[in-house]
Structures are given as C-alpha cells and as structure tokens.
Coordinates of C-alpha atoms in Angstrom, one line a residue:
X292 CA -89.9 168.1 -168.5
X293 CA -89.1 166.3 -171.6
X294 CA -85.8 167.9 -171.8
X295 CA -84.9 166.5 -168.2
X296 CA -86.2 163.6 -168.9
X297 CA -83.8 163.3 -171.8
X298 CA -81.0 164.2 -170.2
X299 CA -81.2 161.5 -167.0
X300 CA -81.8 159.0 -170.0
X301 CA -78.6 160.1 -171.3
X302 CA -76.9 160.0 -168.1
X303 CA -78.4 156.3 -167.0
X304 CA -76.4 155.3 -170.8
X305 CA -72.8 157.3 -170.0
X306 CA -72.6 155.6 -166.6
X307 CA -73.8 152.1 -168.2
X308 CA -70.9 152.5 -170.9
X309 CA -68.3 153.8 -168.0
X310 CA -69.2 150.6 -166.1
X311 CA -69.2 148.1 -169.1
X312 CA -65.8 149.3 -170.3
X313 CA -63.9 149.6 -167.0
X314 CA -65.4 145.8 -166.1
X315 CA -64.2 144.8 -169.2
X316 CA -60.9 146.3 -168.8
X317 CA -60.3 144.6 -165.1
X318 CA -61.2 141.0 -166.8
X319 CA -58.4 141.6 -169.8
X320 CA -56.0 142.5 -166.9
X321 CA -56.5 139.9 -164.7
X322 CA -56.0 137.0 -167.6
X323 CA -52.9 138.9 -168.5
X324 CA -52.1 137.9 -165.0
X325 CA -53.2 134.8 -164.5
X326 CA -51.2 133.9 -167.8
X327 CA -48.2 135.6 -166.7
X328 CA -48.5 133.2 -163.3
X329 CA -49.7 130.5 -165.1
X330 CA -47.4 130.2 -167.9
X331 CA -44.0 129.3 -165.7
X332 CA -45.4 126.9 -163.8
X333 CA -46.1 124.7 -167.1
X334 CA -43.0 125.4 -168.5
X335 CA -40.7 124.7 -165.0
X336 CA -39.2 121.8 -165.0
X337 CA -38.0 120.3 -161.5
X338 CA -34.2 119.8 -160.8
X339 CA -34.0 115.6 -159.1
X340 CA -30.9 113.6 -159.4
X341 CA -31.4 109.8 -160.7
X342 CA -29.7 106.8 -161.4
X343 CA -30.7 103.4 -163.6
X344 CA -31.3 100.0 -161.9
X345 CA -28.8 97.7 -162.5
X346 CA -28.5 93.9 -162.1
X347 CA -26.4 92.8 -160.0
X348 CA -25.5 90.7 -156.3
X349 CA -26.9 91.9 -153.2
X350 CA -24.5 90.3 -150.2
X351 CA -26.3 90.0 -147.0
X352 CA -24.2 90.4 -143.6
X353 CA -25.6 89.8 -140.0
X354 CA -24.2 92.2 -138.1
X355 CA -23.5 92.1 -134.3
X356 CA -21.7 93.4 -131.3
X357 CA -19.1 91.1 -130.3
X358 CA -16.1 90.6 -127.5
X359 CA -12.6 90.0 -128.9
X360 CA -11.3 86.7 -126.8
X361 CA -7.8 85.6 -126.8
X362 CA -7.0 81.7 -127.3
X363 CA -5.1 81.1 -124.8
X364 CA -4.2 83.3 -121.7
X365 CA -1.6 82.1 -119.1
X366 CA -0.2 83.0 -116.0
X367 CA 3.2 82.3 -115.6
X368 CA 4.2 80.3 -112.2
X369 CA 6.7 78.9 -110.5
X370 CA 7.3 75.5 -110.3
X371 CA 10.0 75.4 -107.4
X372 CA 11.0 77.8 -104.8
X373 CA 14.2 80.2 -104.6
X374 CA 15.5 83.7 -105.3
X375 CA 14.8 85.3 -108.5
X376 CA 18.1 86.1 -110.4
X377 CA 17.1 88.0 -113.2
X378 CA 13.7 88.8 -114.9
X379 CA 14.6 88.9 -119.0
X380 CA 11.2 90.3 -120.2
X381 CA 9.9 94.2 -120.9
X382 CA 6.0 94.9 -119.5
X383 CA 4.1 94.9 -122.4
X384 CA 6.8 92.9 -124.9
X385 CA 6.1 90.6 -127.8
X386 CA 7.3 87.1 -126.1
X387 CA 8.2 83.7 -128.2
X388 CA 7.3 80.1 -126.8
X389 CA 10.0 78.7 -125.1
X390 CA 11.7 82.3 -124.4
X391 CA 13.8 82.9 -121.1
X392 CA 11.5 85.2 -118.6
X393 CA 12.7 84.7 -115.5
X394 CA 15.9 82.6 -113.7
X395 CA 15.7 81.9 -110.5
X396 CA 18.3 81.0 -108.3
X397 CA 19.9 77.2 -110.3
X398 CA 22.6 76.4 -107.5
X399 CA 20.5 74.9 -104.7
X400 CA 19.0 72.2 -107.7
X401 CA 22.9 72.3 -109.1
X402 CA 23.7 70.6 -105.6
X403 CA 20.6 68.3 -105.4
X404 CA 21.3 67.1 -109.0
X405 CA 25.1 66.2 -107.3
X406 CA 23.9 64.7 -104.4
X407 CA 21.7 62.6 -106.4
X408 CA 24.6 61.5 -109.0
X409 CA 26.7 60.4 -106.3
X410 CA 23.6 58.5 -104.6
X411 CA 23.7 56.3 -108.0
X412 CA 27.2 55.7 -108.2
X413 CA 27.7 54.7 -104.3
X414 CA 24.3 52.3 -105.5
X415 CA 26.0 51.0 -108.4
X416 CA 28.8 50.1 -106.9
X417 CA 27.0 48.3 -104.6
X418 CA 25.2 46.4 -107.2
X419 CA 28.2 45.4 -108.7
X420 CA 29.4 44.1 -106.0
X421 CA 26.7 42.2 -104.8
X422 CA 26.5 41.1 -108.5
X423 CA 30.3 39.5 -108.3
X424 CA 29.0 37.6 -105.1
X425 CA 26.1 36.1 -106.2
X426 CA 27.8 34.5 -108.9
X427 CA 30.7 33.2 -106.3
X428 CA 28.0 32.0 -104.1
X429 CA 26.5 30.1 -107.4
X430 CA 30.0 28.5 -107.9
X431 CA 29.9 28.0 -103.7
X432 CA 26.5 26.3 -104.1
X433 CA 27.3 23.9 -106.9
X434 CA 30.3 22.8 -104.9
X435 CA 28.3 21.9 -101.6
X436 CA 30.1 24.8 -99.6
X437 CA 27.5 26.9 -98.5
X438 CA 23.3 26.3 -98.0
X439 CA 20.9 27.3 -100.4
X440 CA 19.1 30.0 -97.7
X441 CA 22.9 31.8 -97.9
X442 CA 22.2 32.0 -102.3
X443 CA 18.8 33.5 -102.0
X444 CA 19.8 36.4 -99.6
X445 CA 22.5 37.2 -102.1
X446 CA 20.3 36.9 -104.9
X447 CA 17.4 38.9 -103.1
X448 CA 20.3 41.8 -102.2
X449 CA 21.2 41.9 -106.1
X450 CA 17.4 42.5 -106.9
X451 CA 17.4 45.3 -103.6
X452 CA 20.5 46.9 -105.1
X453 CA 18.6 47.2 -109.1
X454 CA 15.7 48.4 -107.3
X455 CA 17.4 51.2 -105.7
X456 CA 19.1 51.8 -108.4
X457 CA 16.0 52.1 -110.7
X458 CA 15.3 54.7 -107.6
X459 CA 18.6 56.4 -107.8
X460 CA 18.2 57.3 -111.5
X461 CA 15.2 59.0 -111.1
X462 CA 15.9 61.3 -108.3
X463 CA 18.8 62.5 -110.9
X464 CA 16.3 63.0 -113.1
X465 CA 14.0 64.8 -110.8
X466 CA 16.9 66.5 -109.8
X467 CA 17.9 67.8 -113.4
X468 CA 14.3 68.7 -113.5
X469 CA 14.1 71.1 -110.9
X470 CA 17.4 72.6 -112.4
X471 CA 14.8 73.1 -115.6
X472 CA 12.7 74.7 -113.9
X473 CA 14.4 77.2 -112.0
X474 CA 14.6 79.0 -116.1
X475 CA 11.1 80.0 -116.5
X476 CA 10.3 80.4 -120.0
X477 CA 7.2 81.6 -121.8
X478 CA 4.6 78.6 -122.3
X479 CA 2.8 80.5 -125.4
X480 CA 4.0 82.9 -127.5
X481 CA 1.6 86.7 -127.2
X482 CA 2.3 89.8 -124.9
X483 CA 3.5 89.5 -121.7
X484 CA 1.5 92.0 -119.0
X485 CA 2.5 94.0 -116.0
X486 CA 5.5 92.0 -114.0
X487 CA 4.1 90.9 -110.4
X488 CA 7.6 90.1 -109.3
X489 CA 10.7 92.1 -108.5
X490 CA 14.4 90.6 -108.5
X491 CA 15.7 89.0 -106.0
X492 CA 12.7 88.5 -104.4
X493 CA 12.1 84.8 -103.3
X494 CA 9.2 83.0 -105.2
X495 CA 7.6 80.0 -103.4
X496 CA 6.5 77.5 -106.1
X497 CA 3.3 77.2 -107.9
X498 CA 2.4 81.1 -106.2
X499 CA -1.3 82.4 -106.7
X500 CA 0.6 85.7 -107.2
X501 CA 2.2 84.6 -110.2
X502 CA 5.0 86.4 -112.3
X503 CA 2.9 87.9 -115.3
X504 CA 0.3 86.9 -117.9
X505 CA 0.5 85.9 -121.5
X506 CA -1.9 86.6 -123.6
X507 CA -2.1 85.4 -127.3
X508 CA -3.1 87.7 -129.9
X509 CA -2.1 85.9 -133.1
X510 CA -4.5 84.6 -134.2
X511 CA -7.1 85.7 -131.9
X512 CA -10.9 85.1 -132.1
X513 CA -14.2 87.5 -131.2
X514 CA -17.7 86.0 -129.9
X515 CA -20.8 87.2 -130.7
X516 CA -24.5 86.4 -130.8
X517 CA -26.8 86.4 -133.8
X518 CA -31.0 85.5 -133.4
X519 CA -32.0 82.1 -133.5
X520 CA -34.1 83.2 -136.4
X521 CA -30.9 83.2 -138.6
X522 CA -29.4 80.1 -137.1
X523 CA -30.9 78.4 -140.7
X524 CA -28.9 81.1 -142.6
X525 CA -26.2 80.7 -141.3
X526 CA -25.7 76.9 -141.1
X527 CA -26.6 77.0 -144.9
X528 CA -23.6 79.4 -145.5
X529 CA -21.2 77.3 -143.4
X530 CA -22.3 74.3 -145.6
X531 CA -21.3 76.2 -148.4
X532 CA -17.5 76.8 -147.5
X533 CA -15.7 79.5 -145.5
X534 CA -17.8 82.4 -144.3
X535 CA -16.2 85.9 -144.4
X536 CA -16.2 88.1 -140.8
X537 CA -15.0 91.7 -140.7
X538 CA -14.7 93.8 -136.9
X539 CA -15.1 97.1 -136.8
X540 CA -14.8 100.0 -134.6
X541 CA -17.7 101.0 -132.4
X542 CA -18.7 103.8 -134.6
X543 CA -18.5 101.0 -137.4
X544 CA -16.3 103.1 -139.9
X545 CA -12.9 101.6 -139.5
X546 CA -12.3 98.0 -140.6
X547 CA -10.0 96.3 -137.9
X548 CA -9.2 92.9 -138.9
X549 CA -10.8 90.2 -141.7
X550 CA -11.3 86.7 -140.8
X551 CA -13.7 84.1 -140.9
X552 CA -16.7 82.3 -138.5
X553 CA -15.1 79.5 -137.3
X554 CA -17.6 77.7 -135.2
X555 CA -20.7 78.4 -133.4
X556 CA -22.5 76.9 -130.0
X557 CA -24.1 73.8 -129.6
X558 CA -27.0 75.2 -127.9
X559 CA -29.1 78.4 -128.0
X560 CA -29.7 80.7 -125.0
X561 CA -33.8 80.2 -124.3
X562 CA -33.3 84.0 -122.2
X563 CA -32.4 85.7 -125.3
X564 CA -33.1 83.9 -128.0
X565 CA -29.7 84.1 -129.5
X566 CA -26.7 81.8 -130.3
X567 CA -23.4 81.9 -129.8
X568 CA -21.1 82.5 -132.7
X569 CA -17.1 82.4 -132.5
X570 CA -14.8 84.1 -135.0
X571 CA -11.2 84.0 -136.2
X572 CA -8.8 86.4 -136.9
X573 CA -5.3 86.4 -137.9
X574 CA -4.9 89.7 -136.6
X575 CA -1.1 90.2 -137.9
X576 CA -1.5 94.2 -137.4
X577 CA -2.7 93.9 -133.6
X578 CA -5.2 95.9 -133.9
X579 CA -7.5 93.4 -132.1
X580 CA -6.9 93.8 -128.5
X581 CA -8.7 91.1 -125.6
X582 CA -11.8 92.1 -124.3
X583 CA -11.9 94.9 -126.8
X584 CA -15.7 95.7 -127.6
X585 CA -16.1 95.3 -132.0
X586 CA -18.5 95.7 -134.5
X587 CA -18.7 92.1 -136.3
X588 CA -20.4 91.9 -139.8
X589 CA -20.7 88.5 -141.5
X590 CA -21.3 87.4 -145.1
X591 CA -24.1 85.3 -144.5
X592 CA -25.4 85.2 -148.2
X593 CA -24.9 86.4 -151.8
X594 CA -28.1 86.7 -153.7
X595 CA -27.7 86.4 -157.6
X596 CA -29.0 88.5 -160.7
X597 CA -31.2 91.1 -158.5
X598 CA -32.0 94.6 -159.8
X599 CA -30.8 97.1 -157.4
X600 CA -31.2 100.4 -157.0
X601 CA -30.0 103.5 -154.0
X602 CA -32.2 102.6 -150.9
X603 CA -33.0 106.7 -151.2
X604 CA -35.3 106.3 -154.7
X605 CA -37.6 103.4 -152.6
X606 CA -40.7 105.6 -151.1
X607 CA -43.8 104.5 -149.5
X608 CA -47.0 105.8 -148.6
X609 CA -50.6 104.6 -148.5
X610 CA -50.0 103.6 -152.1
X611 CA -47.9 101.0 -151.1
X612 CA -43.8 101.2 -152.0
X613 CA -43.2 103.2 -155.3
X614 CA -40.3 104.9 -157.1
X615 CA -40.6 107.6 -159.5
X616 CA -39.1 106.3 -163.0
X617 CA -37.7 109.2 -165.8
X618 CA -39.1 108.5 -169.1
X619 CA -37.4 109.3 -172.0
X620 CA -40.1 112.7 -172.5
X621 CA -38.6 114.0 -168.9
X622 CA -41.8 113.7 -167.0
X623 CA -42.0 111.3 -164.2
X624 CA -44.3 107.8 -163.8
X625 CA -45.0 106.8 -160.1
X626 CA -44.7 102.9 -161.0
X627 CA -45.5 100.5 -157.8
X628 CA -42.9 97.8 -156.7
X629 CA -41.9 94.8 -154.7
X630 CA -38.9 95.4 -152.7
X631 CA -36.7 92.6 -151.8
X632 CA -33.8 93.1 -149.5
X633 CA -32.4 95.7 -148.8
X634 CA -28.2 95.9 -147.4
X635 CA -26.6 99.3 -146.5
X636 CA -27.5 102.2 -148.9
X637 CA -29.0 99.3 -151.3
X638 CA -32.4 97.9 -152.4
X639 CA -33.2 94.6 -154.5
X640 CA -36.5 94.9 -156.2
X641 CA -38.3 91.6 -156.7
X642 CA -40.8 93.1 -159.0
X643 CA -41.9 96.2 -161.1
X644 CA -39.3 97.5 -161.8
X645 CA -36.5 96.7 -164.7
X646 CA -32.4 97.1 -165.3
X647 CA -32.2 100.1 -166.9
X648 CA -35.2 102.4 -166.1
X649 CA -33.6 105.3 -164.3
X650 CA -35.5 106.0 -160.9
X651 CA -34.9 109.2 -158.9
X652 CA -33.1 109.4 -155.9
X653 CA -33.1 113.3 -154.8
X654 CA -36.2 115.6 -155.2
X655 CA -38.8 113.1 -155.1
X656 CA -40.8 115.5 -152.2
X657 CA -41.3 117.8 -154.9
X658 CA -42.6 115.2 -157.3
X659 CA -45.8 113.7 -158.5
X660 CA -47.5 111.6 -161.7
X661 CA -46.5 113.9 -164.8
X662 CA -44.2 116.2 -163.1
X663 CA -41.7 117.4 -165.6
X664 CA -37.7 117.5 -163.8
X665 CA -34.4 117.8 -165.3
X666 CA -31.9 115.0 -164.4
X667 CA -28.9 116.8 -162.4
X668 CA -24.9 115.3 -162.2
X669 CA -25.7 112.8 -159.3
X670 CA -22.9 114.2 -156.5
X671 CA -20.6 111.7 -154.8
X672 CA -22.3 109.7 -151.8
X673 CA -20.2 108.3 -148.7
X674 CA -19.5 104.6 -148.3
X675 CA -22.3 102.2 -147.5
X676 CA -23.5 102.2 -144.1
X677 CA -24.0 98.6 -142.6
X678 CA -27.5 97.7 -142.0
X679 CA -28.6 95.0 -138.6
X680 CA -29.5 92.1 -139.9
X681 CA -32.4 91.2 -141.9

C-alpha cells in the first residue's frame, strides 16, 4: 500500500512538472509573437505628402453666370422704295461703318434730283426778273408814273419768288437725299447676319422685314448678377480703380476674353436679391459671341500678407478646424486654427498657424497626435479651380 501510494505521489509531481513547463513554454512563444507584431508598428513610419505655409496675397473673385450682350444691334432698312440692284455683303462677313451693303435702284431719285434743279432755275429766273422790275417800278414811282398799290404787288412778288425759291432749294436737297439713300451702307461696324432680301426684289421703305442685322462684337459687354450681400465689396473695389473680369467657358476651364466691370445697376432686384453688374470686353479674338452663356469671375479684392496654405491640409472635426504640422523629429502635432478665406485650391489662416511650419496635405486619414510619417516628393496638382463667391 505504501508502495502505491508512492508511486501516485510520483505521478501527481510528473504531470505537475509536464504542465508547468509546457505553460511556460506557450507564454515565451506568445511574447516572441507579440514582439514580432508589435515591433513594426513602432518602427513604421507613414508615407503623407506636405508643403510649408507661406505668406503671401489671397485675391478674392465673385464668380457668376453671365449673358454676353452686344452694344449695339441694328437692323438695316430702307429708307425709300425701289428695286434692289446689287447686295455687296457675304452672310456672316466682318462689315465697316459706312460700308456699301446694298444699292438700290439710284435712277428714279437721279430724275427727281433733275426735276428739282430745273424747278430752281425756272424760280430763279423768275426772281430775277421780278427783281429788275421792282426796281423800274421804284424809278416809276419816284417819277409820279405809276401808284404806290402797283410798287407793293411788285415788291410782294419779289418776296413770293425768294420764298419759293428758299422752297426750290430744298426739294434739291431732298432730292439729292433720296439719291443717298438709295446706297445703303452699314450704320455700325460688327457682323452682318443672314440676308432677308434677294436682288432685284423691290424694297418698300422703312420695311419691318428689313435687309439684315448688325451686330457689334468689338468691344462687346456680358451682364451678370452678384448678391446684394457683396454690393459693399464691390463698390469698395470700383472706388479703388479698374476691376479685373475674366469669361469663361461653361465647364469654367478655358479663359475666353479679359476685361473689366464697367458699371453696375442702379437698383437691386427685391425677387432675387441680386444686382445687376455689366462688363466689358475688347474681345479682339471673337471668341465672345451675343447671347453666348459665360462663366464671369471678378477680382473683387486682394488681401495682403496672409499665410496660405493647399485648401487639402485644412481638416475639421468635432475638434474644431486643424492641420497636422511635421516637426523637425518626423512625428506629427494636430495644432488648431482659424481659417480665413479660402479662394480655389487655397486657404488663408488667420491664426495658429505660422509661414514656414510645413502642414500635410495627403495621408492625413491615416494620421493622429504622434504619428511618425515620412514626407514624400509632393506630385504636380491641376490648376486652381474657381470657388462661388464668399
């Protein structure tokens, strides 16, 4: 009994030892794999790209949809009536002022202007005449031969014959007129539209039809509204000297033109709440068309001395708005800040923030207070969008 007694004893031990060994074992092989986890994750260090602040001018622009509007559109008439002769213009064609479009028929007004001509000379005869008897009558009078009632009808046919005369000389020039006229030239210089007219029809004068329409395109202007909440901005930068405008295309990538506000409404539209601004444009390459639907952006201040940094490095969160700063050790601080405005792809920073301190731009998900990254080459961004306005 003793001996069996012995012998469980001795097993009880053996199975204590094979139990205290193997536990002992499994606890030295799981730290050499939590440490094998563990020990890249300390030493990783995460790829961001970053950029320093730098002090500089932030421009604002207002931007806006806007119509481009001709100056002047006009639809050439006729004054007087006839056949047209010849039409000396091209649908579509660059015209001058003053240039030849369209003759109508000259030789009816050729024989008016005669018939006038004549009319003056058969009247000036006449006045001279009755001018040469008048003053025999005077000489007649003086000498007792004839009454006084006989000088005052001469004298009143003299004044007759000056008035009809007066008369006379301006149905020649009415009639030289007409002769004008009948060569229709362009009133404004632009391009000239579809032609309404075919030759040798016969045009009656002054025609709702018309012949075609001129429109100017140099310089030309676009209209656009702004809110009444940046009237004040506005007015403060027309104070200041000439304000820079830019169109656009719709998709707002392609400059058009370059010009400048040239005036704005004189009231503001209470069902919108918007005012009416007008822009010029020299528009030398045409590429401004009437009616044409453009993107107008507008200069309507430069703000002096602000540090600015990419739009992409501003974050916010419950925090408030914060940017992730390198520091010289490669780990990152979250440091708080006041942003100020903010144009296209760039941010001013009113406060918190210094020129210089580099702040990251790409990566900042993967970021948090302490993490350390490794700055990479910053890759080549596209051209500033254009922000609405502020």
């Amino acid at each position: 009994m003793k001996n069996k007694g012995l012998v469980s004893i001795l097993a009880l031990v053996a199975v204590a030892i094979v139990v205290t060994i193997f536990a002992l074992r499994s606890e030295r092989a799981r730290g050499a794999v939590s440490s094998t986890i563990n020990a890249p994750t300390r030493r990783m260090a995460i790829p961001v790209v970053a950029t320093q602040a730098k002090l500089g001018d932030l421009q604002r622009y207002l931007s806006a949809i806007g119509t481009v509007t001709s100056i002047a559109t006009v639809t050439v008439q006729s004054r007087v009536a006839g056949q047209i002769m010849a039409v000396n213009f091209r649908e579509g064609q660059i015209v001058k002022e003053g240039q030849l479009l369209v003759q109508i028929d000259p030789r009816p007004y050729q024989v008016q202007l005669e018939q006038a001509r004549g009319q003056l000379a058969h009247d000036t005869a006449m006045l001279s005449n009755d001018t040469v008897n008048l003053e025999r009558d005077r000489i007649l009078y003086g000498q007792s031969v004839i009454a006084r009632q006989t000088l005052d009808t001469q004298e009143a046919a003299v004044r007759q014959d000056r008035g009809t005369l007066l008369t006379d000389k301006a149905n020649v020039d009415n009639a030289k007129l007409q002769l004008v006229y009948s060569r229709i030239t362009a009133p404004i210089g632009g391009r000239i539209g579809l032609r309404l007219v075919d030759p040798g029809n016969i045009i009656q004068a002054n025609s709702t039809q018309g012949i075609a329409v001129i429109t100017q395109l140099q310089p030309i202007t676009v209209v656009f509204s702004i809110p009444e909440d940046n009237l004040e901005l506005v007015l403060a930068a027309m104070r200041a000297g000439t304000v820079p405008a830019e169109a656009y295309d719709r998709s707002f990538h392609s400059q058009l033109a370059s010009g400048s506000l040239l005036t704005m409404d004189n009231q503001i539209d209470t069902t919108t709440g918007t005012v009416k601004l007008k822009a010029d444009f020299s528009n030398q390459e045409q590429t401004l068309f009437p009616n044409q639907f453009v993107n107008v952006r507008m200069l309507a201040q430069t703000l002096h001395d602000q540090v600015l940094i990419p739009l992409a490095a501003v974050q916010r969160s419950s925090l408030g708005t914060f940017v992730y700063v390198v520091k010289p050790d490669q780990t990152v601080e979250l440091q708080k800040i006041q942003e100020g405005h903010t144009e296209g792809e760039t941010a001013a920073v009113q406060s918190g923030l210094a020129a210089g301190e580099t702040v990251v731009t790409d990566g900042v998900d993967r970021l948090q207070q302490g993490s350390l990254v490794t700055v990479q080459p910053q890759a080549s961004r596209p051209p500033l969008a254009v922000n609405a306005a502020q």
